[in-house]
């Protein structure tokens, strides 16, 4: 197995070099046979990557401890699903997964029905091959997943308890699918520049790829937040950790890109802007990987100090410089035949403002993330930027973004009149002001939540107005029933209404985020039979128990919960002690409703069975997860069953030699 694993990696490395050379020579010599050979090599790389992946999963699942990676991240007592999830617990395994996804995406593009005879395909795949070559170089010569131990140890070191959670089975996979997926639109963009195809063909062809990558990035961030909320025991879901920020930044820039490309498609504008956004998004995925694997910043998510950071930094610099060189060399062609903004009060202007806000958010997160490095380089002292900085900076940015999202659906293209604005926004604005007034009457005096809830209401209402107006207009023509008219309206404009569903999901997430700022927290030490009160809840500590699951010991507390005197049942916070790990793991007890979460952590206990509990009441947190589901549903709806349209590239490609 050691030989098969290493051979599959080395062979794939050399095959990726061959594929790149075959594509480049095929383009230069106008030789279709070389291009077809490169495509065959691309499929061969994917097959070899699959072999490597399957082999590693077999080694992990069967506890082949003679392999260093299996020894370092598993133990024989681990449940099988966590043995397999150890694939992405360390550098070598996670990079193997990343490379597999790269090979998979490359093969999917190369053999896509739309791309199989497209003259841009060899350019696109050759750019993706640069990524494949780099990652296989790392796997071959820097961090080798199939390295052997000197002997066969009796037991493995085990998996970090924080990773033994269902959320960590899905979080890295979805995040990697998003990260790697952005290499596809990046490759299309650079290829279109190289072949001087300045139309929107590459955007139309990559819209689905980009939305899929964006949706996976979204899922990765949300699942990571849920895992942090339920596993780490600190009561929150987003800590502005450097690695969290690293995955959030490309999400922001891709979101901006997905909005601004609509202006290019409709108005032939923002060509340079869109190309720059996709280059930036791709670069940020590499930057995030650099942060995780360099050890330059402390993070619960990072892989610790490794020698990989320098390699990723060099590769990122190379790809960014190459991209900017190609972009600048085609700048004179890009600027030809571009449209102009006709009015500030227009949909395209609102999209541009949306982009500027998202880019501002990206810069704020980037600066807060790298400031410790900058301060250490300048002053010799690493100054950590805390959560208050991010919350203070990002809160007004979030409000501005939500307001622009509320305005965008009902504002017209090209130019909106004051009458149009009054007719479209008067009723939603009045209702939103009424919501703000009700909140003030209820006793909320803090300006931020009042303004936030009013804007969220405004955003939801403007989107509902768009659904209602579209349905009415269709019914006038077709006389269909309301549900039928609404369904067919949405089906015929999947991209538009899928986007609106995504916006509603973001509104629900924002609703949960703003509400969770009103949390209440208490920590108290109780003897058996004693109670504590927090908000409307009374918690009675009944007993402390212990049980065994496999080789793990679990200490738990039984707590009876009452709300305003009404019995709600029991909750059971736990601490799990692992055989191969010094620190116990926290298992939070959460009673979740649409109104709030009752969040209980067993912090410690004494020999006389007195126990210390950290208890929080987190309002509206469940809406964050509900909004995430809505957001993903909207993304799937926007791309499911849609068509690229009858689009063909203006670039016809060189004439092929006949052999």
XYZ file of C-alpha atoms in Angstrom:
659
model
C 0.000 0.000 0.000
C 2.895 2.332 0.758
C 4.257 1.816 -2.758
C 0.845 2.158 -4.431
C 0.095 5.377 -2.532
C 3.426 7.010 -3.331
C 3.402 5.857 -6.947
C -0.101 7.284 -7.468
C 1.095 10.671 -6.175
C 4.409 10.758 -8.066
C 2.776 9.545 -11.259
C 0.018 12.147 -10.952
C 2.644 14.853 -10.385
C 4.529 13.998 -13.563
C 1.279 13.476 -15.464
C 0.104 16.962 -14.457
C 3.349 18.418 -15.812
C 2.803 16.465 -19.018
C -0.821 17.626 -19.275
C 0.223 21.261 -18.886
C 2.956 20.873 -21.502
C 0.606 19.055 -23.896
C -1.998 21.818 -23.647
C 0.555 24.587 -24.129
C 2.251 22.861 -27.074
C -1.105 21.920 -28.572
C -2.181 25.561 -28.469
C 1.123 26.798 -29.852
C 1.327 24.227 -32.649
C -2.428 24.180 -33.257
C -2.314 20.423 -32.828
C -5.573 18.849 -31.675
C -3.872 15.526 -30.973
C -1.698 17.110 -28.284
C -4.732 18.817 -26.760
C -6.636 15.516 -26.723
C -3.612 13.878 -25.126
C -3.647 16.566 -22.447
C -7.316 15.851 -21.800
C -6.561 12.182 -21.452
C -3.833 13.030 -18.960
C -6.349 15.185 -17.047
C -8.644 12.193 -16.669
C -5.654 10.058 -15.676
C -4.785 12.545 -12.919
C -8.325 12.336 -11.571
C -8.174 8.525 -11.554
C -4.834 8.580 -9.729
C -6.157 11.157 -7.251
C -9.143 8.893 -6.602
C -6.831 5.939 -5.989
C -4.808 7.971 -3.487
C -7.951 9.109 -1.692
C -9.524 5.659 -1.512
C -6.258 4.134 -0.330
C -5.839 6.709 2.429
C -9.431 6.183 3.579
C -8.830 2.412 3.710
C -5.651 2.925 5.748
C -7.453 5.217 8.181
C -10.546 3.028 8.460
C -8.538 -0.138 9.146
C -6.055 1.547 11.548
C -2.860 0.822 9.609
C -0.669 2.394 12.295
C 2.569 1.712 10.437
C 1.700 4.800 8.392
C 2.752 8.004 10.155
C -0.396 9.938 9.221
C -2.689 7.172 10.504
C -0.674 6.972 13.730
C -0.731 10.747 14.318
C -4.459 11.317 13.815
C -6.318 8.104 14.714
C -6.474 5.340 17.289
C -7.973 1.873 17.155
C -10.850 2.817 19.471
C -12.113 5.690 17.300
C -15.519 5.249 15.645
C -15.118 4.539 11.935
C -16.657 7.840 10.826
C -14.060 9.781 12.821
C -11.263 7.576 11.538
C -12.310 8.543 8.017
C -12.751 12.202 9.003
C -9.127 12.194 10.157
C -8.318 12.499 6.453
C -8.568 16.274 6.872
C -7.253 16.465 10.451
C -3.639 17.041 9.378
C -1.686 18.758 6.633
C -0.918 15.772 4.434
C -4.437 14.354 4.443
C -6.212 17.681 3.972
C -3.919 18.565 1.063
C -4.647 15.165 -0.457
C -8.359 16.005 -0.255
C -7.752 19.467 -1.746
C -5.783 17.952 -4.628
C -8.502 15.370 -5.263
C -11.083 18.154 -5.579
C -8.779 20.053 -7.943
C -8.355 16.996 -10.141
C -12.111 16.368 -10.023
C -12.990 19.924 -11.052
C -10.379 19.849 -13.822
C -11.795 16.626 -15.270
C -15.358 17.944 -14.991
C -14.484 21.066 -16.965
C -12.388 19.214 -19.546
C -15.130 16.686 -20.282
C -18.121 18.961 -19.834
C -20.521 18.723 -22.760
C -20.345 22.486 -23.232
C -16.550 22.551 -23.169
C -15.522 19.349 -24.892
C -14.782 21.064 -28.236
C -14.601 24.631 -27.007
C -11.444 26.388 -28.259
C -10.941 27.951 -24.815
C -10.824 24.580 -23.034
C -7.056 23.932 -23.382
C -6.328 27.414 -22.010
C -8.673 26.868 -19.070
C -7.355 23.424 -18.133
C -3.720 24.464 -18.520
C -4.307 27.188 -15.903
C -5.960 24.668 -13.587
C -3.025 22.341 -14.175
C -0.711 24.950 -12.656
C -2.658 24.524 -9.430
C -2.592 20.738 -9.709
C 1.184 20.738 -10.308
C 1.778 22.874 -7.221
C -0.326 20.715 -4.906
C 1.179 17.484 -6.208
C 4.646 18.986 -5.711
C 3.746 19.598 -2.049
C 2.397 16.050 -1.661
C 5.405 14.530 -3.397
C 8.294 16.373 -1.775
C 7.139 18.418 1.244
C 4.421 16.608 3.199
C 3.964 12.984 2.203
C 0.683 11.335 3.247
C 1.959 7.764 2.790
C 5.159 8.054 4.855
C 5.918 4.987 7.003
C 6.930 4.759 10.668
C 10.122 2.981 11.703
C 7.995 0.316 13.356
C 4.360 -0.488 14.096
C 3.260 1.303 17.288
C 0.750 -0.496 19.523
C -1.666 2.456 19.484
C -2.223 5.707 17.651
C -2.187 9.184 19.167
C -5.892 9.667 18.523
C -7.968 12.459 17.039
C -8.309 15.871 18.652
C -11.588 15.715 20.658
C -12.726 19.009 19.166
C -12.764 17.297 15.783
C -14.895 14.402 17.051
C -18.139 16.110 16.193
C -20.532 15.573 13.267
C -20.005 19.186 12.221
C -16.326 18.513 11.610
C -17.182 15.685 9.233
C -18.818 18.155 6.857
C -17.210 21.535 7.631
C -13.790 21.011 5.981
C -15.248 19.138 2.989
C -17.750 21.869 2.122
C -15.180 24.586 2.713
C -12.631 22.876 0.444
C -15.237 22.389 -2.277
C -15.817 26.141 -2.108
C -12.138 27.054 -2.017
C -11.153 24.754 -4.866
C -14.297 25.570 -6.839
C -13.132 29.173 -7.218
C -10.205 27.944 -9.302
C -12.706 27.233 -12.110
C -14.028 30.790 -12.718
C -10.495 32.065 -12.167
C -9.209 29.787 -14.925
C -12.035 30.859 -17.249
C -11.307 34.534 -16.565
C -7.556 34.279 -17.249
C -8.170 32.116 -20.331
C -10.584 34.693 -21.752
C -7.926 37.370 -21.274
C -5.234 35.275 -22.933
C -7.367 34.598 -26.015
C -8.613 38.221 -26.055
C -12.250 37.199 -25.694
C -13.605 40.337 -24.066
C -17.302 39.468 -24.137
C -19.334 38.008 -21.247
C -19.032 34.421 -22.473
C -16.717 33.352 -19.660
C -19.122 34.847 -17.116
C -22.114 33.041 -18.573
C -20.227 29.751 -18.680
C -18.941 30.043 -15.101
C -22.033 31.447 -13.377
C -23.103 27.993 -12.229
C -19.591 27.041 -11.138
C -19.301 30.269 -9.160
C -22.658 29.885 -7.423
C -21.796 26.294 -6.502
C -18.447 27.397 -5.026
C -20.182 30.261 -3.202
C -22.837 27.907 -1.812
C -20.186 25.482 -0.531
C -18.265 28.362 1.063
C -21.503 29.435 2.722
C -22.184 25.921 3.992
C -18.621 25.590 5.250
C -18.837 28.815 7.241
C -22.274 28.016 8.660
C -21.405 24.439 9.653
C -18.208 25.745 11.244
C -20.232 28.279 13.214
C -22.676 25.616 14.372
C -19.804 23.346 15.401
C -18.202 26.162 17.419
C -21.552 26.908 19.064
C -22.280 23.354 20.142
C -18.783 21.993 20.753
C -16.433 24.659 22.111
C -18.697 25.719 24.973
C -18.022 29.460 24.911
C -21.590 30.325 23.943
C -20.951 31.938 20.561
C -20.848 30.906 16.923
C -18.317 33.293 15.403
C -15.157 34.431 17.187
C -13.453 36.341 14.336
C -10.714 33.767 14.526
C -8.034 34.279 11.817
C -8.964 31.051 10.047
C -12.683 31.895 10.235
C -11.815 35.234 8.674
C -9.772 33.499 5.986
C -12.861 31.639 4.761
C -15.145 34.660 5.194
C -13.093 37.028 3.004
C -13.432 35.098 -0.278
C -17.134 34.661 0.527
C -17.470 38.453 0.636
C -15.602 39.031 -2.621
C -17.444 36.261 -4.492
C -20.735 37.731 -3.257
C -19.664 41.067 -4.708
C -18.680 39.377 -7.964
C -22.012 37.557 -8.337
C -23.781 40.923 -8.159
C -21.475 42.949 -10.388
C -21.412 40.394 -13.221
C -25.101 41.095 -13.760
C -24.160 44.648 -14.699
C -21.609 43.399 -17.228
C -24.114 40.992 -18.762
C -26.831 43.615 -19.028
C -24.911 46.874 -19.532
C -21.464 45.716 -20.722
C -19.837 47.512 -17.791
C -17.365 46.743 -14.965
C -15.264 44.301 -17.019
C -12.008 45.153 -15.271
C -13.782 45.199 -11.915
C -15.216 41.714 -12.404
C -11.918 40.248 -13.539
C -10.185 41.847 -10.561
C -12.811 40.462 -8.178
C -12.425 36.893 -9.377
C -8.619 37.168 -9.217
C -8.893 38.573 -5.691
C -11.283 35.818 -4.626
C -8.942 33.135 -5.942
C -5.955 34.784 -4.245
C -7.821 34.916 -0.942
C -8.395 31.148 -1.045
C -4.631 30.687 -1.266
C -4.118 33.311 1.439
C -6.502 31.415 3.702
C -4.585 28.203 3.089
C -1.366 30.046 3.896
C -2.794 31.246 7.230
C -3.955 27.743 8.215
C -0.675 26.039 7.359
C 1.999 28.615 8.142
C 1.608 28.872 11.912
C 2.032 32.680 11.750
C -1.293 33.246 13.569
C -2.740 31.368 16.522
C -6.025 29.648 15.769
C -8.016 26.699 17.066
C -8.445 25.708 13.395
C -4.799 25.899 12.318
C -2.505 22.925 11.746
C 0.258 24.421 13.891
C 3.687 25.537 12.794
C 4.751 23.908 9.550
C 7.127 24.639 6.711
C 4.296 24.914 4.190
C 3.581 28.629 4.628
C 6.500 29.773 2.488
C 5.500 27.485 -0.397
C 1.933 28.795 -0.420
C 3.118 32.391 -0.154
C 5.407 31.972 -3.166
C 2.729 30.218 -5.222
C 0.139 32.841 -4.316
C 2.522 35.638 -5.325
C 3.311 33.874 -8.600
C -0.331 33.379 -9.548
C -1.354 36.912 -8.583
C 1.551 38.482 -10.513
C 0.788 36.284 -13.530
C -2.895 37.214 -13.376
C -2.244 40.942 -13.039
C 0.246 40.839 -15.899
C -2.302 39.179 -18.188
C -5.001 41.619 -17.045
C -2.857 44.696 -17.624
C -1.654 43.445 -21.014
C -5.291 43.225 -22.156
C -6.469 46.387 -20.426
C -6.774 48.394 -23.667
C -9.063 45.732 -25.131
C -11.202 45.438 -22.009
C -11.934 49.160 -21.917
C -13.351 49.178 -25.448
C -17.125 49.376 -25.920
C -17.999 49.657 -22.243
C -21.285 51.113 -21.062
C -21.767 54.057 -18.713
C -23.821 54.690 -15.604
C -26.812 56.843 -16.487
C -28.076 57.694 -13.008
C -27.157 57.193 -9.392
C -30.779 56.175 -8.774
C -30.602 52.925 -10.730
C -30.216 49.213 -10.123
C -26.703 49.138 -11.547
C -25.635 51.915 -9.177
C -27.077 50.006 -6.219
C -25.068 46.953 -7.326
C -21.915 49.068 -7.428
C -22.569 50.456 -3.933
C -23.195 46.877 -2.799
C -19.791 45.922 -4.202
C -18.033 48.799 -2.478
C -19.586 47.841 0.862
C -18.565 44.199 0.454
C -15.031 45.197 -0.507
C -14.919 47.523 2.489
C -15.966 44.619 4.706
C -13.270 42.434 3.142
C -10.585 45.044 3.819
C -11.766 45.503 7.412
C -11.604 41.759 8.065
C -8.255 41.482 6.274
C -6.716 44.337 8.249
C -7.978 42.982 11.560
C -6.590 39.546 10.666
C -3.086 40.620 9.575
C -2.640 43.493 12.053
C -0.885 41.228 14.616
C 1.697 40.380 11.939
C 2.093 44.034 10.939
C 2.470 45.185 14.544
C 5.058 42.483 15.218
C 7.038 43.457 12.120
C 6.936 47.198 12.889
C 7.073 47.335 16.691
C 8.401 43.903 17.596
C 5.259 43.154 19.634
C 2.313 41.117 18.375
C -0.844 43.106 19.158
C -3.955 40.945 18.949
C -7.115 42.426 17.454
C -10.093 41.264 19.473
C -13.769 40.642 18.858
C -14.813 44.214 19.853
C -12.859 45.653 16.917
C -14.586 43.420 14.377
C -18.038 43.919 15.898
C -17.599 47.697 16.004
C -16.398 47.920 12.412
C -18.641 45.292 10.847
C -21.937 46.285 12.486
C -22.478 49.489 10.439
C -21.205 47.700 7.334
C -23.830 44.979 7.862
C -26.581 47.592 8.220
C -25.483 49.422 5.072
C -25.367 46.155 3.147
C -28.838 45.122 4.305
C -30.234 48.524 3.292
C -28.772 48.281 -0.208
C -30.128 44.735 -0.521
C -33.549 46.078 0.483
C -33.479 48.837 -2.139
C -32.089 46.829 -5.043
C -35.096 44.639 -6.020
C -37.548 47.505 -6.511
C -35.282 50.075 -8.125
C -35.287 50.290 -11.932
C -32.440 49.712 -14.365
C -30.837 52.767 -15.999
C -32.836 55.434 -14.159
C -35.506 55.604 -11.436
C -37.843 58.555 -11.014
C -38.901 59.926 -7.655
C -42.422 58.691 -8.404
C -41.080 55.177 -8.927
C -39.202 55.339 -5.640
C -42.232 56.668 -3.767
C -44.604 54.061 -5.205
C -42.215 51.181 -4.558
C -40.867 52.027 -1.130
C -43.529 54.018 0.702
C -45.477 51.112 2.226
C -42.395 49.008 3.210
C -40.772 52.116 4.699
C -43.857 53.030 6.757
C -44.198 49.467 8.111
C -40.488 49.347 8.960
C -40.723 52.644 10.859
C -43.691 51.191 12.724
C -41.542 48.174 13.674
C -38.888 50.547 15.025
C -41.518 52.441 17.024
C -42.875 49.218 18.538
C -39.376 48.176 19.604
C -38.832 51.518 21.327
C -42.184 51.209 23.085
C -41.177 47.712 24.236
C -38.224 49.275 26.022
C -35.312 48.794 23.599
C -33.277 51.996 23.858
C -30.104 50.894 22.080
C -30.096 52.503 18.618
C -28.286 49.676 16.818
C -30.862 46.867 17.275
C -33.781 49.248 16.612
C -32.235 50.408 13.341
C -31.147 46.870 12.446
C -34.563 45.282 12.953
C -36.212 48.121 11.024
C -33.844 47.650 8.076
C -34.311 43.872 8.147
C -38.084 44.395 8.080
C -37.679 46.819 5.182
C -35.552 44.290 3.304
C -38.012 41.423 3.785
C -40.966 43.612 2.753
C -39.355 44.903 -0.454
C -38.609 41.344 -1.513
C -42.131 40.174 -0.702
C -43.475 43.106 -2.761
C -41.433 41.869 -5.715
C -42.925 38.370 -5.401
C -46.444 39.774 -5.058
C -46.146 42.126 -8.043
C -44.695 39.444 -10.274
C -47.471 37.021 -9.346
C -50.175 39.633 -9.967
C -48.751 40.520 -13.372
C -48.645 36.873 -14.403
C -52.202 36.215 -13.175
C -53.529 39.087 -15.286
C -52.241 37.355 -18.394
C -52.681 33.667 -17.551
C -55.624 33.707 -15.058
C -53.766 31.050 -13.050
C -54.348 30.392 -9.366
C -52.002 32.286 -7.044
C -49.786 29.274 -6.077
C -49.514 28.176 -9.712
C -48.719 31.687 -10.924
C -46.086 32.155 -8.218
C -44.466 28.795 -8.908
C -44.297 29.309 -12.677
C -43.104 32.884 -12.242
C -40.173 31.647 -10.155
C -39.399 28.719 -12.446
C -39.196 31.002 -15.497
C -36.796 33.370 -13.712
C -34.760 31.011 -11.565
C -31.733 33.239 -11.323
C -33.728 36.292 -10.247
C -36.010 34.645 -7.707
C -33.328 32.273 -6.480
C -31.326 35.398 -5.665
C -34.303 36.846 -3.814
C -34.619 33.658 -1.758
C -30.917 33.966 -0.909
C -31.525 37.562 0.192
C -34.373 36.441 2.451
C -32.052 33.832 3.950
C -29.481 36.537 4.680
C -32.230 38.653 6.286
C -33.087 35.754 8.613
C -29.395 35.255 9.465
C -29.063 38.971 10.225
C -32.203 38.751 12.387
C -30.573 35.988 14.423
C -27.208 37.771 14.667
C -28.734 41.022 15.914
C -31.005 39.190 18.361
C -28.152 37.114 19.794
C -26.499 40.327 21.031
C -29.162 40.450 23.778
C -27.800 37.334 25.465
C -27.920 36.900 29.238
C -25.217 34.918 31.063
C -24.671 33.562 34.560
C -22.122 31.237 36.136
C -22.952 29.610 39.439
C -21.771 26.728 41.615
C -24.620 24.544 42.919
C -24.986 21.686 45.350
C -27.341 18.831 44.516
C -30.930 20.037 44.870
C -30.075 23.745 44.548
C -31.490 25.954 41.816
C -30.406 29.000 39.874
C -32.501 31.486 37.949
C -31.698 33.214 34.691
C -34.184 35.291 32.749
C -37.484 33.312 32.802
C -35.795 29.968 33.544
C -35.218 28.071 36.767
C -32.573 25.326 36.622
C -32.419 22.712 39.378
C -29.270 20.615 39.691
C -30.431 17.067 40.528
C -27.391 14.829 40.285
C -23.947 14.233 38.808
C -23.329 10.957 37.019
C -20.733 9.065 35.020
C -20.938 6.551 32.208
C -18.616 4.924 29.712
C -18.877 4.974 25.925
C -16.202 2.785 24.372
C -12.956 3.807 26.029
C -14.202 7.305 26.873
C -15.504 8.342 30.289
C -18.376 10.842 30.341
C -19.293 12.968 33.338
C -22.760 14.505 33.083
C -25.197 16.535 35.151
C -28.969 16.148 35.153
C -30.724 19.501 35.327
C -34.469 20.053 35.556
C -35.656 23.120 33.645
C -38.699 25.271 34.317
C -39.903 28.323 32.421
C -42.107 30.665 34.464
C -43.040 27.715 36.673
C -43.844 25.382 33.764
C -41.791 22.172 33.627
C -39.852 21.739 30.397
C -38.009 18.522 31.169
C -34.314 17.822 31.631
C -31.090 18.848 29.956
C -27.742 17.111 30.358
C -24.445 18.970 29.817
C -21.392 16.689 29.637
C -17.616 16.548 29.769
C -15.958 13.712 27.844
C -12.564 12.292 28.884
C -10.615 10.651 26.071
C -8.073 7.905 26.576
C -5.439 9.498 24.326
C -6.050 13.162 25.142
C -5.275 15.147 28.271
C -7.996 17.806 28.101
C -11.666 16.780 28.315
C -14.122 17.872 25.669
C -17.241 19.930 26.343
C -20.643 18.757 25.193
C -23.087 21.625 25.531
C -26.735 21.087 26.433
C -28.905 23.331 24.262
C -32.666 23.695 24.439
C -33.482 25.555 21.257
C -36.682 27.353 20.251
C -37.492 30.002 17.674
C -37.426 32.562 20.469
C -34.141 31.673 22.154
C -31.620 29.015 23.137
C -31.048 27.893 26.700
C -27.336 27.058 26.635
C -25.791 25.150 29.557
C -22.141 24.146 30.045
C -20.794 21.922 32.815
C -17.661 23.891 33.724
C -16.403 21.845 36.674
C -17.244 19.870 39.815
C -15.929 18.993 43.260
C -15.600 15.740 45.180
C -18.736 16.555 47.166
C -20.576 16.733 43.792
C -20.962 20.493 43.824
C -20.885 21.569 40.181
C -20.270 24.850 38.381
C -22.487 25.718 35.447
C -22.182 28.403 32.828
C -25.676 29.238 31.593
C -26.668 31.556 28.768
C -29.935 32.575 27.197
C -29.195 33.379 23.542
C -32.148 35.033 21.771
C -33.027 34.200 18.150
C -29.941 32.075 17.436
C -32.035 29.404 15.723
C -32.899 31.919 12.998
C -29.249 31.909 11.940
C -29.448 28.211 11.080
C -32.915 28.577 9.487
C -31.658 31.462 7.369
C -28.711 29.346 6.283
C -31.049 26.605 5.047
C -33.083 29.188 3.112
C -29.914 30.635 1.622
C -28.695 27.258 0.373
C -32.157 26.428 -1.011
C -32.110 29.719 -2.918
C -28.676 28.926 -4.353
C -29.796 25.485 -5.523
C -32.991 26.946 -7.000
C -30.990 29.557 -8.935
C -28.891 26.956 -10.762
C -31.047 23.818 -10.788
C -32.376 22.991 -14.219
C -31.248 26.296 -15.641
C -29.490 26.659 -18.945
C -26.403 28.476 -20.038
C -28.321 29.783 -22.980
C -27.257 29.658 -26.586
C -23.933 31.356 -26.036
C -20.767 30.840 -27.988
C -17.420 32.530 -27.530
C -16.406 35.227 -29.966
C -12.957 33.717 -30.048
C -13.035 31.057 -32.730
C -9.663 29.558 -31.932
C -6.768 28.811 -34.266
C -7.232 26.528 -37.208
C -6.273 22.992 -36.344
C -3.709 21.088 -38.308
C -4.966 17.938 -39.920
C -2.780 14.910 -39.374
